[in-house]
Amino acid sequence: GGLIRGGAERKAAEDSIRQLGVKTAGPEATITSLSGGNQQKCIIARWLRTNPAVLLLDDPTRGIDVGAKAELYRVIDELCQQGLGILVTSSEMPELITLCDRILVLCEGRLTGELSRDEFSEQRIMELATTGIG
């Protein structure tokens, strides 16, 4: 089984499972028994228990399947709608274009551009990402 002690911890786990749509046999299941996407949701749930103002997600969908990505995108969008600030780093441009309201582009550790949603295009992001290389 898992390491849920009962009482308040069990209720918090059940609430997180419900809120984030974690597919599991229940709060006693170990995280290692879950799919990659559901493991990611559990990690996000753990962070949310600290009541953060901002989450930093570094390549949040690396290594998970397409269906799990879509589900994680739904969770991230829902958290944004609730007012949580979320910073996402990703090397997958379609992911950034899907998730972000604004994209900051770096080249060799230097900020080379800031794009609002109406300025997003893979071509423009690549132009900014390669500015100064050479």
PDB file of C-alpha atoms in Angstrom:
ATOM      1  CA  GLY A   1       0.000   0.000   0.000  1.00  0.00           C
ATOM      2  CA  GLY A   2       0.826   3.671   0.065  1.00  0.00           C
ATOM      3  CA  LEU A   3       1.930   5.812   2.962  1.00  0.00           C
ATOM      4  CA  ILE A   4      -1.324   7.685   3.601  1.00  0.00           C
ATOM      5  CA  ARG A   5      -1.835   7.751   7.361  1.00  0.00           C
ATOM      6  CA  GLY A   6      -5.556   8.462   7.461  1.00  0.00           C
ATOM      7  CA  GLY A   7      -7.811  11.298   8.539  1.00  0.00           C
ATOM      8  CA  ALA A   8      -6.803  14.633   7.032  1.00  0.00           C
ATOM      9  CA  GLU A   9      -4.087  13.103   4.805  1.00  0.00           C
ATOM     10  CA  ARG A  10      -6.511  10.600   3.326  1.00  0.00           C
ATOM     11  CA  LYS A  11      -9.106  13.312   2.658  1.00  0.00           C
ATOM     12  CA  ALA A  12      -6.465  15.538   1.027  1.00  0.00           C
ATOM     13  CA  ALA A  13      -5.346  12.630  -1.188  1.00  0.00           C
ATOM     14  CA  GLU A  14      -8.938  11.839  -2.170  1.00  0.00           C
ATOM     15  CA  ASP A  15      -9.600  15.520  -2.941  1.00  0.00           C
ATOM     16  CA  SER A  16      -6.453  15.721  -5.105  1.00  0.00           C
ATOM     17  CA  ILE A  17      -7.352  12.527  -6.960  1.00  0.00           C
ATOM     18  CA  ARG A  18     -10.783  13.947  -7.715  1.00  0.00           C
ATOM     19  CA  GLN A  19      -9.619  17.509  -8.540  1.00  0.00           C
ATOM     20  CA  LEU A  20      -6.862  16.464 -10.938  1.00  0.00           C
ATOM     21  CA  GLY A  21      -8.562  13.381 -12.366  1.00  0.00           C
ATOM     22  CA  VAL A  22      -5.857  10.942 -11.253  1.00  0.00           C
ATOM     23  CA  LYS A  23      -6.659   7.457 -12.520  1.00  0.00           C
ATOM     24  CA  THR A  24      -5.841   5.181  -9.579  1.00  0.00           C
ATOM     25  CA  ALA A  25      -7.290   2.337  -7.536  1.00  0.00           C
ATOM     26  CA  GLY A  26      -7.408   4.758  -4.602  1.00  0.00           C
ATOM     27  CA  PRO A  27      -5.319   6.876  -2.243  1.00  0.00           C
ATOM     28  CA  GLU A  28      -3.445   3.813  -0.954  1.00  0.00           C
ATOM     29  CA  ALA A  29      -1.923   3.052  -4.393  1.00  0.00           C
ATOM     30  CA  THR A  30       1.794   3.750  -4.669  1.00  0.00           C
ATOM     31  CA  ILE A  31       2.835   6.435  -7.128  1.00  0.00           C
ATOM     32  CA  THR A  32       5.087   3.922  -8.908  1.00  0.00           C
ATOM     33  CA  SER A  33       2.008   1.870  -9.818  1.00  0.00           C
ATOM     34  CA  LEU A  34       0.552   4.796 -11.811  1.00  0.00           C
ATOM     35  CA  SER A  35       1.098   5.794 -15.442  1.00  0.00           C
ATOM     36  CA  GLY A  36       3.540   8.612 -16.187  1.00  0.00           C
ATOM     37  CA  GLY A  37       0.749  11.140 -16.699  1.00  0.00           C
ATOM     38  CA  ASN A  38      -0.926  10.213 -13.422  1.00  0.00           C
ATOM     39  CA  GLN A  39       2.421  10.392 -11.629  1.00  0.00           C
ATOM     40  CA  GLN A  40       2.805  13.957 -12.961  1.00  0.00           C
ATOM     41  CA  LYS A  41      -0.668  14.834 -11.669  1.00  0.00           C
ATOM     42  CA  CYS A  42       0.252  13.456  -8.228  1.00  0.00           C
ATOM     43  CA  ILE A  43       3.393  15.591  -8.136  1.00  0.00           C
ATOM     44  CA  ILE A  44       1.371  18.680  -9.085  1.00  0.00           C
ATOM     45  CA  ALA A  45      -1.193  17.767  -6.402  1.00  0.00           C
ATOM     46  CA  ARG A  46       1.569  17.582  -3.796  1.00  0.00           C
ATOM     47  CA  TRP A  47       2.784  21.054  -4.791  1.00  0.00           C
ATOM     48  CA  LEU A  48      -0.765  22.434  -4.716  1.00  0.00           C
ATOM     49  CA  ARG A  49      -1.107  21.378  -1.061  1.00  0.00           C
ATOM     50  CA  THR A  50       1.417  24.144  -0.235  1.00  0.00           C
ATOM     51  CA  ASN A  51      -0.990  26.769  -1.696  1.00  0.00           C
ATOM     52  CA  PRO A  52       1.556  28.260  -4.121  1.00  0.00           C
ATOM     53  CA  ALA A  53       0.989  31.475  -6.050  1.00  0.00           C
ATOM     54  CA  VAL A  54       3.134  30.150  -8.916  1.00  0.00           C
ATOM     55  CA  LEU A  55       4.148  26.708 -10.225  1.00  0.00           C
ATOM     56  CA  LEU A  56       7.287  26.133 -12.302  1.00  0.00           C
ATOM     57  CA  LEU A  57       6.831  23.158 -14.629  1.00  0.00           C
ATOM     58  CA  ASP A  58      10.007  21.995 -16.371  1.00  0.00           C
ATOM     59  CA  ASP A  59       9.123  19.882 -19.431  1.00  0.00           C
ATOM     60  CA  PRO A  60       5.964  18.618 -17.688  1.00  0.00           C
ATOM     61  CA  THR A  61       4.979  16.195 -20.450  1.00  0.00           C
ATOM     62  CA  ARG A  62       8.352  14.631 -21.208  1.00  0.00           C
ATOM     63  CA  GLY A  63       8.005  10.870 -21.466  1.00  0.00           C
ATOM     64  CA  ILE A  64       4.212  10.631 -21.315  1.00  0.00           C
ATOM     65  CA  ASP A  65       1.840   9.520 -24.066  1.00  0.00           C
ATOM     66  CA  VAL A  66      -0.392  11.759 -26.182  1.00  0.00           C
ATOM     67  CA  GLY A  67      -3.546  11.033 -24.152  1.00  0.00           C
ATOM     68  CA  ALA A  68      -1.774  11.792 -20.878  1.00  0.00           C
ATOM     69  CA  LYS A  69      -0.417  15.032 -22.389  1.00  0.00           C
ATOM     70  CA  ALA A  70      -3.927  16.179 -23.285  1.00  0.00           C
ATOM     71  CA  GLU A  71      -5.123  15.390 -19.761  1.00  0.00           C
ATOM     72  CA  LEU A  72      -2.190  17.266 -18.209  1.00  0.00           C
ATOM     73  CA  TYR A  73      -2.874  20.246 -20.508  1.00  0.00           C
ATOM     74  CA  ARG A  74      -6.464  20.228 -19.199  1.00  0.00           C
ATOM     75  CA  VAL A  75      -5.233  20.266 -15.592  1.00  0.00           C
ATOM     76  CA  ILE A  76      -2.774  23.105 -16.284  1.00  0.00           C
ATOM     77  CA  ASP A  77      -5.475  25.154 -18.039  1.00  0.00           C
ATOM     78  CA  GLU A  78      -7.893  24.585 -15.162  1.00  0.00           C
ATOM     79  CA  LEU A  79      -5.288  25.738 -12.620  1.00  0.00           C
ATOM     80  CA  CYS A  80      -4.645  28.882 -14.696  1.00  0.00           C
ATOM     81  CA  GLN A  81      -8.393  29.582 -14.821  1.00  0.00           C
ATOM     82  CA  GLN A  82      -8.375  29.403 -11.006  1.00  0.00           C
ATOM     83  CA  GLY A  83      -5.754  32.176 -10.940  1.00  0.00           C
ATOM     84  CA  LEU A  84      -2.582  30.169 -10.363  1.00  0.00           C
ATOM     85  CA  GLY A  85       0.485  31.503 -12.166  1.00  0.00           C
ATOM     86  CA  ILE A  86       2.304  28.798 -14.106  1.00  0.00           C
ATOM     87  CA  LEU A  87       5.727  29.050 -15.736  1.00  0.00           C
ATOM     88  CA  VAL A  88       6.441  26.285 -18.244  1.00  0.00           C
ATOM     89  CA  THR A  89       9.780  25.428 -19.802  1.00  0.00           C
ATOM     90  CA  SER A  90       9.637  23.134 -22.790  1.00  0.00           C
ATOM     91  CA  SER A  91      11.608  22.363 -25.911  1.00  0.00           C
ATOM     92  CA  GLU A  92       8.365  21.352 -27.664  1.00  0.00           C
ATOM     93  CA  MET A  93       7.037  24.401 -29.493  1.00  0.00           C
ATOM     94  CA  PRO A  94       3.531  23.010 -30.103  1.00  0.00           C
ATOM     95  CA  GLU A  95       3.250  22.481 -26.340  1.00  0.00           C
ATOM     96  CA  LEU A  96       4.257  26.070 -25.599  1.00  0.00           C
ATOM     97  CA  ILE A  97       1.877  27.420 -28.239  1.00  0.00           C
ATOM     98  CA  THR A  98      -0.957  25.343 -26.730  1.00  0.00           C
ATOM     99  CA  LEU A  99      -0.319  26.165 -23.073  1.00  0.00           C
ATOM    100  CA  CYS A 100       1.042  29.684 -22.907  1.00  0.00           C
ATOM    101  CA  ASP A 101      -0.391  33.179 -22.897  1.00  0.00           C
ATOM    102  CA  ARG A 102       3.103  34.589 -23.358  1.00  0.00           C
ATOM    103  CA  ILE A 103       6.398  33.057 -24.481  1.00  0.00           C
ATOM    104  CA  LEU A 104       9.834  34.328 -23.494  1.00  0.00           C
ATOM    105  CA  VAL A 105      12.559  33.037 -25.808  1.00  0.00           C
ATOM    106  CA  LEU A 106      16.166  32.548 -24.735  1.00  0.00           C
ATOM    107  CA  CYS A 107      19.278  32.037 -26.822  1.00  0.00           C
ATOM    108  CA  GLU A 108      22.453  30.957 -25.027  1.00  0.00           C
ATOM    109  CA  GLY A 109      20.952  32.092 -21.698  1.00  0.00           C
ATOM    110  CA  ARG A 110      20.013  35.553 -22.989  1.00  0.00           C
ATOM    111  CA  LEU A 111      16.450  36.822 -23.453  1.00  0.00           C
ATOM    112  CA  THR A 112      15.963  37.410 -27.172  1.00  0.00           C
ATOM    113  CA  GLY A 113      12.228  37.959 -27.342  1.00  0.00           C
ATOM    114  CA  GLU A 114       8.840  38.078 -25.704  1.00  0.00           C
ATOM    115  CA  LEU A 115       5.749  37.067 -27.661  1.00  0.00           C
ATOM    116  CA  SER A 116       2.073  37.460 -26.809  1.00  0.00           C
ATOM    117  CA  ARG A 117      -0.417  34.799 -27.934  1.00  0.00           C
ATOM    118  CA  ASP A 118      -1.314  36.646 -31.164  1.00  0.00           C
ATOM    119  CA  GLU A 119       2.394  36.694 -32.137  1.00  0.00           C
ATOM    120  CA  PHE A 120       3.020  32.944 -31.634  1.00  0.00           C
ATOM    121  CA  SER A 121       4.382  30.975 -34.568  1.00  0.00           C
ATOM    122  CA  GLU A 122       6.996  28.251 -34.715  1.00  0.00           C
ATOM    123  CA  GLN A 123       8.920  30.302 -37.286  1.00  0.00           C
ATOM    124  CA  ARG A 124       9.040  33.424 -35.077  1.00  0.00           C
ATOM    125  CA  ILE A 125      10.054  31.419 -32.002  1.00  0.00           C
ATOM    126  CA  MET A 126      12.865  29.721 -33.977  1.00  0.00           C
ATOM    127  CA  GLU A 127      14.078  33.093 -35.281  1.00  0.00           C
ATOM    128  CA  LEU A 128      14.336  34.397 -31.725  1.00  0.00           C
ATOM    129  CA  ALA A 129      15.856  31.153 -30.418  1.00  0.00           C
ATOM    130  CA  THR A 130      18.692  31.362 -32.942  1.00  0.00           C
ATOM    131  CA  THR A 131      19.383  35.107 -32.654  1.00  0.00           C
ATOM    132  CA  GLY A 132      23.020  35.630 -31.769  1.00  0.00           C
ATOM    133  CA  ILE A 133      24.171  32.085 -32.506  1.00  0.00           C
ATOM    134  CA  GLY A 134      27.318  31.935 -34.551  1.00  0.00           C
TER     135      GLY A 134
END
